[in-house]
Amino acid sequence: MMKLLLKICVFSIIFLVIFRYGEKFFIKNDRFNGTKFHFTKVCDTLDFDILFFGSSKSYCSYNPSIIKYNLGLNTYNLAGQGQVLEVTNFIIEESLKNSKPKLIVVDLSYSMLAFNPVDSLAKKAKSYQLKIFDNYNLSFNKFKYINSIYNTQESFNIISPLIRNHDNWIDVIDENYKQDYLTDKNNFFLFNNGYIGTMHEMDKTGLEIAKNLDLGYNTLKNKRQLKPSINEVEVIEKTIEIAKKNNVEILFVSAPSIKGYVNHLSFYESLENLLEERNIKYVNLNKNFNEIGLTVKDFKDTQHLSYSGGYKVSQFLSKYISDTYKIKKDFNYNALDNNVTYHMLSQLNNANKIITKPFQFDSIIGVKEMAYFEELEDTFSFIFKLNENIQDQDLDNYRGYIRIYKKEINDAEKQVIDFPAKVIKVGRDKYIFARGYIKTEKISKFDIFFINSKSKKTSSFFTVRDLKLKKDAN
């Protein structure tokens, strides 16, 4: 009998260990994996001042790096694709266990607040939440939220990716499967504090829908009479309750969208009235198209902003937060950590090449290639792909310079962009980034060089004459 009990105990312990630590290998690949992993990792060393939550509209609209750059506040975006507010509440509760922000910013979007059981898309919407729940360990809180959203039969499969994805058990033995997954999961930089930007623009169908913007706000507001359902109001009140319970200020926002502007303005007006009655701050950014400076070129589709749109909205929201909240600022950080995203990197193959073959600036700094693209009007990003043997600490004493002579080669026509030589790792590759505002397209002389502040030595110059910067590179 004792042997049987001992075997049962040993088996139970082995099962619990596999269940607890083996789940991560069965999570299907998704950007939220990296977002959550990075957040948890960083929370070991610092508290975030501002946390953003919401669906893909949130992670396409609110760039934490720009908020940090403008306000000196550590910022993170924990939004997930298809994330409804019911599930966002779970993420908020779990996140506040790891970090104590001064402000949480929650994006509210039409049809993304609660599950509608009669909606034909409800099943698909529920499936999107699996990517979220899978990144959190089994707990009473997780079980409570799952049980409130899914029926009993669904809950059993949803509670753990190890159970739900049992068909992949054999695949996990494959080393390549595990290695690819873990590499992606640990690649912090790809997720840029939760923000995802893209340089894409709307297709012809989207542009046709966007023509309705010309009808004007008031006309479109009265086009349809929409308001939150009782269930949606209850979910919003739960969000407010969580914030109050944790003694953190909350700001609700609604990201600009072409579809939202054309079809759902009355819904956002109703939201504004509802939150005003509860004395809760809310910013409907659909009202601020002109003030933000948004055009159709700032949208990648009818629902989401492109990188340029996210840049403009983040600048606008930075000012609103600065004017509205008294949050202590800390500008003691490296200002290079701004506006660099995986999607910028993904443009490297399509961007305009300046350096196309290896160039050695000095014994330390060597680059494989350099490219640029126009990030916003007259604002250019320069990407240096470094040699693999460069170590982070090798460049601690270096600063880079881009020197431009517009027409004539004299001081009156000279412009210098300086940048810290900060190494950014992406997988096995290493990069340096620089950004600069360049008004002219035609440049008579374009120099790149580095200076070692310790030795006071200047590197070799890479020079291009009669360079014409290409606008709208992507």
CSV table of C-alpha atoms in Angstrom, one decimal:
chain,number,residue,atom,x,y,z
A,1,MET,CA,0.0,0.0,0.0
A,2,MET,CA,2.8,2.4,0.9
A,3,LYS,CA,4.6,1.6,-2.4
A,4,LEU,CA,1.4,2.4,-4.3
A,5,LEU,CA,0.9,5.7,-2.4
A,6,LEU,CA,4.6,6.6,-3.1
A,7,LYS,CA,4.2,5.8,-6.8
A,8,ILE,CA,1.0,8.0,-6.9
A,9,CYS,CA,2.9,10.9,-5.2
A,10,VAL,CA,5.9,10.6,-7.5
A,11,PHE,CA,3.6,10.5,-10.5
A,12,SER,CA,1.6,13.4,-9.3
A,13,ILE,CA,4.7,15.5,-8.7
A,14,ILE,CA,6.1,14.7,-12.2
A,15,PHE,CA,2.7,15.5,-13.7
A,16,LEU,CA,2.5,18.9,-11.9
A,17,VAL,CA,6.1,19.8,-12.9
A,18,ILE,CA,5.4,19.0,-16.5
A,19,PHE,CA,2.1,20.8,-16.3
A,20,ARG,CA,3.7,23.8,-14.7
A,21,TYR,CA,6.9,24.2,-16.8
A,22,GLY,CA,6.0,22.3,-20.0
A,23,GLU,CA,3.0,24.4,-21.0
A,24,LYS,CA,5.2,27.0,-22.6
A,25,PHE,CA,6.3,24.6,-25.3
A,26,PHE,CA,2.7,24.1,-26.5
A,27,ILE,CA,1.7,27.8,-26.8
A,28,LYS,CA,1.2,28.6,-30.5
A,29,ASN,CA,3.4,31.4,-31.8
A,30,ASP,CA,1.9,34.8,-31.5
A,31,ARG,CA,3.3,38.3,-30.9
A,32,PHE,CA,1.7,38.5,-27.5
A,33,ASN,CA,4.0,35.7,-26.3
A,34,GLY,CA,7.0,38.1,-26.6
A,35,THR,CA,5.0,41.0,-25.2
A,36,LYS,CA,4.0,39.2,-22.0
A,37,PHE,CA,7.4,37.5,-21.6
A,38,HIS,CA,9.3,40.8,-22.0
A,39,PHE,CA,7.0,42.6,-19.6
A,40,THR,CA,7.4,40.0,-16.9
A,41,LYS,CA,11.2,40.0,-17.3
A,42,VAL,CA,11.5,43.8,-17.1
A,43,CYS,CA,9.2,44.0,-14.1
A,44,ASP,CA,12.0,42.2,-12.2
A,45,THR,CA,14.1,45.3,-12.3
A,46,LEU,CA,11.7,48.3,-12.7
A,47,ASP,CA,8.1,49.5,-12.4
A,48,PHE,CA,6.3,50.9,-15.4
A,49,ASP,CA,4.7,54.3,-15.0
A,50,ILE,CA,2.1,53.9,-17.7
A,51,LEU,CA,0.5,50.7,-19.0
A,52,PHE,CA,-1.6,50.5,-22.2
A,53,PHE,CA,-4.2,47.8,-22.7
A,54,GLY,CA,-6.6,46.8,-25.5
A,55,SER,CA,-6.8,45.1,-28.9
A,56,SER,CA,-4.7,45.4,-32.0
A,57,LYS,CA,-6.0,49.0,-32.4
A,58,SER,CA,-4.1,49.8,-29.2
A,59,TYR,CA,-0.8,48.2,-30.2
A,60,CYS,CA,-0.9,49.9,-33.6
A,61,SER,CA,-1.7,53.3,-32.1
A,62,TYR,CA,0.1,53.9,-28.8
A,63,ASN,CA,3.9,53.6,-29.1
A,64,PRO,CA,5.5,53.3,-25.6
A,65,SER,CA,8.9,54.5,-26.9
A,66,ILE,CA,7.4,57.8,-28.0
A,67,ILE,CA,5.6,58.3,-24.7
A,68,LYS,CA,8.8,57.6,-22.9
A,69,TYR,CA,10.8,59.8,-25.2
A,70,ASN,CA,8.4,62.7,-24.6
A,71,LEU,CA,7.5,62.3,-20.9
A,72,GLY,CA,10.4,60.3,-19.4
A,73,LEU,CA,8.0,57.7,-18.2
A,74,ASN,CA,8.5,54.0,-18.4
A,75,THR,CA,5.7,52.8,-20.6
A,76,TYR,CA,4.5,49.4,-21.9
A,77,ASN,CA,1.6,48.2,-24.2
A,78,LEU,CA,0.0,44.9,-23.2
A,79,ALA,CA,-2.6,44.9,-26.0
A,80,GLY,CA,-3.3,41.7,-27.9
A,81,GLN,CA,-5.0,40.9,-31.2
A,82,GLY,CA,-8.7,40.5,-30.9
A,83,GLN,CA,-8.5,41.2,-27.1
A,84,VAL,CA,-12.0,42.1,-25.7
A,85,LEU,CA,-12.3,44.2,-22.6
A,86,GLU,CA,-13.6,41.2,-20.6
A,87,VAL,CA,-10.2,39.6,-21.1
A,88,THR,CA,-8.4,42.9,-20.8
A,89,ASN,CA,-9.7,43.1,-17.2
A,90,PHE,CA,-7.9,39.8,-16.5
A,91,ILE,CA,-4.7,41.1,-18.0
A,92,ILE,CA,-4.9,44.3,-16.0
A,93,GLU,CA,-5.4,42.4,-12.7
A,94,GLU,CA,-2.5,40.1,-13.5
A,95,SER,CA,-0.2,42.9,-14.6
A,96,LEU,CA,-0.9,45.0,-11.5
A,97,LYS,CA,0.5,42.1,-9.4
A,98,ASN,CA,3.9,42.6,-11.2
A,99,SER,CA,4.0,46.4,-11.7
A,100,LYS,CA,2.5,49.4,-9.9
A,101,PRO,CA,1.9,52.0,-12.6
A,102,LYS,CA,0.7,55.5,-11.9
A,103,LEU,CA,-1.7,55.4,-14.9
A,104,ILE,CA,-3.4,52.7,-17.0
A,105,VAL,CA,-4.7,53.6,-20.4
A,106,VAL,CA,-7.4,51.3,-21.7
A,107,ASP,CA,-8.6,51.4,-25.4
A,108,LEU,CA,-12.3,51.0,-25.9
A,109,SER,CA,-13.4,49.8,-29.4
A,110,TYR,CA,-16.8,49.1,-30.9
A,111,SER,CA,-17.7,45.4,-30.6
A,112,MET,CA,-14.6,44.7,-28.6
A,113,LEU,CA,-15.9,45.2,-25.1
A,114,ALA,CA,-17.8,41.9,-24.3
A,115,PHE,CA,-18.8,38.8,-26.1
A,116,ASN,CA,-22.2,38.8,-27.8
A,117,PRO,CA,-23.6,35.3,-27.7
A,118,VAL,CA,-25.8,35.9,-30.8
A,119,ASP,CA,-22.9,37.3,-32.9
A,120,SER,CA,-21.8,35.0,-35.6
A,121,LEU,CA,-18.2,36.0,-35.0
A,122,ALA,CA,-18.3,35.3,-31.3
A,123,LYS,CA,-16.7,31.8,-31.7
A,124,LYS,CA,-13.8,33.3,-33.7
A,125,ALA,CA,-13.5,36.2,-31.2
A,126,LYS,CA,-13.3,33.7,-28.3
A,127,SER,CA,-10.5,31.8,-30.1
A,128,TYR,CA,-8.4,34.9,-30.2
A,129,GLN,CA,-8.4,35.1,-26.4
A,130,LEU,CA,-6.5,31.7,-26.2
A,131,LYS,CA,-3.3,33.5,-27.2
A,132,ILE,CA,-3.8,35.7,-24.2
A,133,PHE,CA,-4.8,33.1,-21.6
A,134,ASP,CA,-2.0,30.7,-22.6
A,135,ASN,CA,0.7,33.2,-21.5
A,136,TYR,CA,-0.6,33.1,-17.9
A,137,ASN,CA,-0.1,30.3,-15.4
A,138,LEU,CA,-3.0,28.4,-14.1
A,139,SER,CA,-4.6,30.2,-11.2
A,140,PHE,CA,-8.0,30.8,-9.5
A,141,ASN,CA,-8.2,34.2,-11.2
A,142,LYS,CA,-7.5,32.7,-14.7
A,143,PHE,CA,-10.1,29.9,-14.1
A,144,LYS,CA,-12.6,32.5,-12.9
A,145,TYR,CA,-12.3,34.5,-16.1
A,146,ILE,CA,-12.3,31.5,-18.4
A,147,ASN,CA,-15.4,30.1,-16.7
A,148,SER,CA,-17.2,33.4,-17.1
A,149,ILE,CA,-16.6,33.5,-20.9
A,150,TYR,CA,-16.6,29.9,-22.0
A,151,ASN,CA,-19.0,27.0,-21.4
A,152,THR,CA,-17.9,23.9,-19.4
A,153,GLN,CA,-16.9,21.9,-22.4
A,154,GLU,CA,-14.8,24.7,-23.8
A,155,SER,CA,-13.2,25.6,-20.5
A,156,PHE,CA,-11.6,22.1,-20.1
A,157,ASN,CA,-9.6,22.6,-23.4
A,158,ILE,CA,-8.9,26.2,-22.8
A,159,ILE,CA,-7.5,26.0,-19.3
A,160,SER,CA,-4.1,24.7,-20.6
A,161,PRO,CA,-2.4,24.7,-24.0
A,162,LEU,CA,-0.8,21.4,-23.0
A,163,ILE,CA,-4.2,19.8,-23.0
A,164,ARG,CA,-5.7,21.7,-25.9
A,165,ASN,CA,-2.7,21.2,-28.3
A,166,HIS,CA,-2.1,17.6,-27.4
A,167,ASP,CA,-1.8,16.8,-31.1
A,168,ASN,CA,1.6,18.6,-31.0
A,169,TRP,CA,3.1,16.6,-28.2
A,170,ILE,CA,5.3,14.6,-30.6
A,171,ASP,CA,6.4,17.8,-32.4
A,172,VAL,CA,7.8,19.2,-29.1
A,173,ILE,CA,10.4,16.5,-29.1
A,174,ASP,CA,11.8,18.0,-32.3
A,175,GLU,CA,14.6,20.3,-31.3
A,176,ASN,CA,14.1,22.7,-34.1
A,177,TYR,CA,10.5,23.3,-33.1
A,178,LYS,CA,11.6,24.2,-29.5
A,179,GLN,CA,14.5,26.3,-30.6
A,180,ASP,CA,12.5,28.4,-33.1
A,181,TYR,CA,9.9,29.0,-30.4
A,182,LEU,CA,12.3,29.9,-27.7
A,183,THR,CA,14.3,32.2,-29.9
A,184,ASP,CA,11.2,34.2,-30.8
A,185,LYS,CA,10.0,34.2,-27.2
A,186,ASN,CA,13.2,35.6,-25.9
A,187,ASN,CA,13.7,38.2,-28.7
A,188,PHE,CA,12.8,41.2,-26.6
A,189,PHE,CA,13.5,43.8,-29.2
A,190,LEU,CA,11.1,42.5,-31.8
A,191,PHE,CA,8.2,43.5,-29.6
A,192,ASN,CA,9.3,47.0,-28.7
A,193,ASN,CA,7.5,47.2,-25.4
A,194,GLY,CA,4.3,45.8,-27.0
A,195,TYR,CA,4.0,48.2,-29.9
A,196,ILE,CA,3.8,47.0,-33.5
A,197,GLY,CA,4.0,49.5,-36.4
A,198,THR,CA,3.9,49.0,-40.1
A,199,MET,CA,4.8,51.1,-43.1
A,200,HIS,CA,1.9,49.7,-45.2
A,201,GLU,CA,-0.9,51.9,-46.6
A,202,MET,CA,-4.5,51.2,-47.3
A,203,ASP,CA,-5.6,49.3,-50.4
A,204,LYS,CA,-8.2,50.6,-52.9
A,205,THR,CA,-11.1,49.2,-51.0
A,206,GLY,CA,-10.1,51.0,-47.9
A,207,LEU,CA,-9.5,54.2,-49.8
A,208,GLU,CA,-13.1,54.0,-51.1
A,209,ILE,CA,-14.5,53.7,-47.6
A,210,ALA,CA,-12.3,56.6,-46.4
A,211,LYS,CA,-14.0,58.9,-48.9
A,212,ASN,CA,-17.0,58.9,-46.5
A,213,LEU,CA,-14.8,61.0,-44.1
A,214,ASP,CA,-15.7,63.9,-46.2
A,215,LEU,CA,-19.3,63.8,-45.0
A,216,GLY,CA,-18.1,65.3,-41.7
A,217,TYR,CA,-18.2,64.3,-38.0
A,218,ASN,CA,-21.8,65.6,-37.2
A,219,THR,CA,-23.3,63.9,-40.3
A,220,LEU,CA,-21.6,60.6,-39.6
A,221,LYS,CA,-22.4,60.8,-35.9
A,222,ASN,CA,-26.1,60.8,-36.7
A,223,LYS,CA,-25.8,58.1,-39.3
A,224,ARG,CA,-26.4,55.2,-36.9
A,225,GLN,CA,-27.7,55.3,-33.3
A,226,LEU,CA,-25.5,53.0,-31.3
A,227,LYS,CA,-24.8,52.7,-27.6
A,228,PRO,CA,-23.1,50.1,-25.3
A,229,SER,CA,-25.2,47.2,-24.2
A,230,ILE,CA,-25.9,46.5,-20.5
A,231,ASN,CA,-23.3,43.7,-20.5
A,232,GLU,CA,-20.7,46.1,-22.1
A,233,VAL,CA,-21.4,48.7,-19.4
A,234,GLU,CA,-21.0,46.2,-16.7
A,235,VAL,CA,-17.6,45.2,-18.2
A,236,ILE,CA,-16.5,48.8,-18.3
A,237,GLU,CA,-17.6,49.3,-14.7
A,238,LYS,CA,-15.5,46.3,-13.7
A,239,THR,CA,-12.4,47.9,-15.3
A,240,ILE,CA,-13.0,51.1,-13.3
A,241,GLU,CA,-13.5,49.0,-10.2
A,242,ILE,CA,-10.1,47.2,-10.7
A,243,ALA,CA,-8.3,50.5,-11.1
A,244,LYS,CA,-9.9,52.0,-7.9
A,245,LYS,CA,-9.1,48.8,-6.0
A,246,ASN,CA,-5.5,49.1,-7.0
A,247,ASN,CA,-5.3,52.8,-6.4
A,248,VAL,CA,-4.2,53.6,-9.9
A,249,GLU,CA,-5.6,56.3,-12.2
A,250,ILE,CA,-7.4,55.2,-15.4
A,251,LEU,CA,-7.8,56.8,-18.7
A,252,PHE,CA,-10.1,55.4,-21.4
A,253,VAL,CA,-9.3,56.1,-25.0
A,254,SER,CA,-10.6,55.1,-28.4
A,255,ALA,CA,-8.0,54.8,-31.2
A,256,PRO,CA,-8.8,56.6,-34.5
A,257,SER,CA,-10.1,54.3,-37.2
A,258,ILE,CA,-11.6,54.9,-40.7
A,259,LYS,CA,-14.4,52.3,-40.0
A,260,GLY,CA,-15.1,53.6,-36.6
A,261,TYR,CA,-15.3,57.2,-37.8
A,262,VAL,CA,-17.6,56.3,-40.7
A,263,ASN,CA,-19.9,53.8,-38.9
A,264,HIS,CA,-19.6,54.0,-35.2
A,265,LEU,CA,-19.3,57.6,-34.0
A,266,SER,CA,-22.6,57.5,-32.1
A,267,PHE,CA,-21.3,54.6,-30.1
A,268,TYR,CA,-18.2,56.6,-29.0
A,269,GLU,CA,-20.4,59.6,-28.2
A,270,SER,CA,-22.5,57.3,-26.0
A,271,LEU,CA,-19.3,56.0,-24.3
A,272,GLU,CA,-18.2,59.6,-23.7
A,273,ASN,CA,-21.5,60.4,-21.9
A,274,LEU,CA,-21.4,57.2,-19.9
A,275,LEU,CA,-17.9,57.8,-18.6
A,276,GLU,CA,-18.6,61.5,-18.0
A,277,GLU,CA,-21.5,60.5,-15.7
A,278,ARG,CA,-19.0,58.4,-13.7
A,279,ASN,CA,-16.4,61.2,-13.6
A,280,ILE,CA,-13.9,59.0,-15.6
A,281,LYS,CA,-11.6,60.6,-18.1
A,282,TYR,CA,-12.1,59.5,-21.7
A,283,VAL,CA,-10.5,60.7,-25.0
A,284,ASN,CA,-12.3,59.8,-28.2
A,285,LEU,CA,-9.4,60.3,-30.7
A,286,ASN,CA,-11.9,60.0,-33.6
A,287,LYS,CA,-12.8,63.6,-32.7
A,288,ASN,CA,-9.2,64.8,-33.1
A,289,PHE,CA,-8.4,63.8,-36.6
A,290,ASN,CA,-7.6,67.3,-37.7
A,291,GLU,CA,-5.8,68.3,-34.5
A,292,ILE,CA,-3.6,65.1,-34.6
A,293,GLY,CA,-3.0,65.8,-38.3
A,294,LEU,CA,-4.2,62.4,-39.5
A,295,THR,CA,-4.7,61.6,-43.2
A,296,VAL,CA,-5.7,58.4,-45.0
A,297,LYS,CA,-1.9,57.8,-45.5
A,298,ASP,CA,-1.7,57.3,-41.7
A,299,PHE,CA,-3.8,54.1,-41.8
A,300,LYS,CA,-2.7,50.7,-42.9
A,301,ASP,CA,-6.3,49.6,-43.2
A,302,THR,CA,-9.8,50.8,-42.2
A,303,GLN,CA,-9.3,49.7,-38.6
A,304,HIS,CA,-5.6,50.3,-37.8
A,305,LEU,CA,-3.0,53.0,-37.9
A,306,SER,CA,0.3,52.7,-39.8
A,307,TYR,CA,3.5,53.7,-38.1
A,308,SER,CA,3.1,57.3,-39.1
A,309,GLY,CA,-0.4,57.4,-37.6
A,310,GLY,CA,0.8,55.8,-34.4
A,311,TYR,CA,3.6,58.3,-34.2
A,312,LYS,CA,1.2,61.2,-34.5
A,313,VAL,CA,-1.4,59.7,-32.1
A,314,SER,CA,1.4,59.0,-29.5
A,315,GLN,CA,2.7,62.5,-29.8
A,316,PHE,CA,-0.9,63.9,-29.2
A,317,LEU,CA,-1.6,61.5,-26.3
A,318,SER,CA,1.8,62.4,-24.7
A,319,LYS,CA,0.7,66.0,-24.5
A,320,TYR,CA,-2.7,65.1,-23.1
A,321,ILE,CA,-1.1,63.0,-20.4
A,322,SER,CA,1.4,65.6,-19.6
A,323,ASP,CA,-1.3,68.3,-19.3
A,324,THR,CA,-3.7,66.2,-17.4
A,325,TYR,CA,-1.7,64.1,-14.9
A,326,LYS,CA,0.9,65.0,-12.5
A,327,ILE,CA,3.3,62.1,-12.9
A,328,LYS,CA,6.9,62.5,-11.8
A,329,LYS,CA,9.2,62.3,-14.8
A,330,ASP,CA,12.7,60.8,-15.1
A,331,PHE,CA,14.7,61.7,-18.2
A,332,ASN,CA,17.7,59.7,-17.1
A,333,TYR,CA,17.7,57.3,-20.0
A,334,ASN,CA,19.2,56.8,-23.4
A,335,ALA,CA,17.2,58.9,-25.8
A,336,LEU,CA,18.0,56.6,-28.7
A,337,ASP,CA,15.4,54.2,-27.3
A,338,ASN,CA,12.7,55.8,-29.4
A,339,ASN,CA,10.5,54.8,-32.3
A,340,VAL,CA,12.4,51.7,-33.3
A,341,THR,CA,10.2,48.7,-34.1
A,342,TYR,CA,10.5,45.3,-35.6
A,343,HIS,CA,8.5,46.6,-38.6
A,344,MET,CA,11.1,49.2,-39.2
A,345,LEU,CA,13.7,46.5,-39.3
A,346,SER,CA,11.6,44.4,-41.6
A,347,GLN,CA,11.9,47.3,-44.1
A,348,LEU,CA,15.7,46.8,-44.3
A,349,ASN,CA,15.6,44.7,-47.5
A,350,ASN,CA,13.2,47.2,-49.2
A,351,ALA,CA,14.8,50.4,-47.9
A,352,ASN,CA,17.2,52.5,-49.8
A,353,LYS,CA,20.8,51.2,-49.5
A,354,ILE,CA,23.7,53.6,-48.9
A,355,ILE,CA,26.3,51.1,-47.8
A,356,THR,CA,25.9,47.8,-49.8
A,357,LYS,CA,29.1,46.0,-48.9
A,358,PRO,CA,31.2,45.7,-45.7
A,359,PHE,CA,32.9,48.9,-44.6
A,360,GLN,CA,35.3,49.2,-41.7
A,361,PHE,CA,35.2,52.6,-39.9
A,362,ASP,CA,38.0,51.7,-37.5
A,363,SER,CA,39.4,48.6,-35.8
A,364,ILE,CA,36.2,48.2,-33.7
A,365,ILE,CA,33.3,49.4,-35.9
A,366,GLY,CA,32.5,47.6,-39.0
A,367,VAL,CA,29.2,47.5,-40.8
A,368,LYS,CA,27.7,45.1,-43.4
A,369,GLU,CA,25.3,47.5,-44.8
A,370,MET,CA,23.3,50.7,-44.2
A,371,ALA,CA,19.9,51.7,-45.4
A,372,TYR,CA,17.4,54.4,-44.8
A,373,PHE,CA,13.7,55.2,-45.3
A,374,GLU,CA,11.4,58.1,-44.7
A,375,GLU,CA,9.7,57.5,-41.4
A,376,LEU,CA,7.5,60.6,-41.6
A,377,GLU,CA,7.6,63.6,-43.9
A,378,ASP,CA,11.3,64.8,-43.8
A,379,THR,CA,12.1,62.5,-40.9
A,380,PHE,CA,14.5,59.7,-41.9
A,381,SER,CA,15.6,56.5,-40.1
A,382,PHE,CA,19.1,55.2,-40.8
A,383,ILE,CA,19.8,51.5,-40.1
A,384,PHE,CA,23.4,50.2,-39.7
A,385,LYS,CA,23.8,46.4,-39.7
A,386,LEU,CA,26.9,45.6,-37.7
A,387,ASN,CA,29.5,42.9,-38.0
A,388,GLU,CA,28.8,39.9,-35.7
A,389,ASN,CA,32.0,40.2,-33.7
A,390,ILE,CA,31.1,43.6,-32.2
A,391,GLN,CA,30.2,43.4,-28.5
A,392,ASP,CA,27.9,45.8,-26.8
A,393,GLN,CA,30.6,47.3,-24.5
A,394,ASP,CA,32.9,47.9,-27.5
A,395,LEU,CA,30.9,50.9,-28.5
A,396,ASP,CA,30.3,52.5,-25.0
A,397,ASN,CA,32.7,55.3,-25.8
A,398,TYR,CA,31.6,56.0,-29.4
A,399,ARG,CA,29.1,58.4,-30.8
A,400,GLY,CA,28.1,58.4,-34.5
A,401,TYR,CA,27.7,61.4,-36.8
A,402,ILE,CA,25.8,62.0,-40.1
A,403,ARG,CA,27.1,65.2,-41.7
A,404,ILE,CA,25.2,66.7,-44.6
A,405,TYR,CA,26.0,69.5,-47.0
A,406,LYS,CA,22.9,70.5,-48.8
A,407,LYS,CA,24.2,72.6,-51.8
A,408,GLU,CA,27.6,74.0,-51.3
A,409,ILE,CA,30.2,72.5,-49.0
A,410,ASN,CA,30.4,75.2,-46.4
A,411,ASP,CA,29.3,75.7,-42.8
A,412,ALA,CA,26.2,77.6,-43.8
A,413,GLU,CA,24.9,74.6,-45.7
A,414,LYS,CA,26.0,72.0,-43.2
A,415,GLN,CA,23.8,69.9,-41.0
A,416,VAL,CA,25.0,67.3,-38.4
A,417,ILE,CA,22.9,64.5,-36.9
A,418,ASP,CA,24.6,62.9,-33.9
A,419,PHE,CA,23.5,59.6,-32.3
A,420,PRO,CA,24.8,57.2,-29.6
A,421,ALA,CA,26.3,54.0,-30.9
A,422,LYS,CA,23.9,51.9,-29.0
A,423,VAL,CA,23.9,48.2,-30.1
A,424,ILE,CA,20.4,46.7,-30.6
A,425,LYS,CA,20.2,42.9,-30.9
A,426,VAL,CA,17.6,41.2,-33.1
A,427,GLY,CA,18.1,37.5,-33.1
A,428,ARG,CA,21.7,37.0,-34.1
A,429,ASP,CA,22.0,40.3,-35.9
A,430,LYS,CA,23.2,43.6,-34.4
A,431,TYR,CA,22.2,47.1,-35.4
A,432,ILE,CA,22.7,50.8,-34.7
A,433,PHE,CA,19.9,53.2,-35.5
A,434,ALA,CA,19.8,57.0,-36.1
A,435,ARG,CA,17.0,59.3,-36.9
A,436,GLY,CA,17.1,62.8,-38.3
A,437,TYR,CA,15.0,65.6,-39.7
A,438,ILE,CA,16.3,66.4,-43.2
A,439,LYS,CA,14.4,69.0,-45.1
A,440,THR,CA,16.2,68.7,-48.5
A,441,GLU,CA,16.2,65.8,-50.8
A,442,LYS,CA,19.3,66.7,-52.7
A,443,ILE,CA,22.6,66.5,-50.8
A,444,SER,CA,25.9,67.5,-52.3
A,445,LYS,CA,28.0,65.6,-49.7
A,446,PHE,CA,26.9,62.9,-47.2
A,447,ASP,CA,29.4,61.8,-44.5
A,448,ILE,CA,29.1,59.1,-41.9
A,449,PHE,CA,31.8,58.7,-39.1
A,450,PHE,CA,32.3,57.9,-35.5
A,451,ILE,CA,34.3,59.5,-32.7
A,452,ASN,CA,35.7,57.7,-29.7
A,453,SER,CA,35.2,60.1,-26.7
A,454,LYS,CA,37.9,58.3,-24.7
A,455,SER,CA,40.7,58.3,-27.2
A,456,LYS,CA,39.4,61.4,-29.0
A,457,LYS,CA,40.0,59.6,-32.3
A,458,THR,CA,37.8,60.0,-35.3
A,459,SER,CA,37.1,57.0,-37.5
A,460,SER,CA,37.4,56.8,-41.3
A,461,PHE,CA,34.6,58.6,-43.2
A,462,PHE,CA,32.1,56.9,-45.5
A,463,THR,CA,31.2,59.6,-48.1
A,464,VAL,CA,28.6,59.8,-50.8
A,465,ARG,CA,28.5,62.7,-53.1
A,466,ASP,CA,25.4,64.0,-54.9
A,467,LEU,CA,23.0,61.9,-52.9
A,468,LYS,CA,19.3,62.2,-53.5
A,469,LEU,CA,17.2,61.0,-50.6
A,470,LYS,CA,14.2,59.0,-51.7
A,471,LYS,CA,10.8,60.1,-50.2
A,472,ASP,CA,8.2,57.5,-49.1
A,473,ALA,CA,10.9,54.8,-49.3
A,474,ASN,CA,8.4,52.1,-48.4
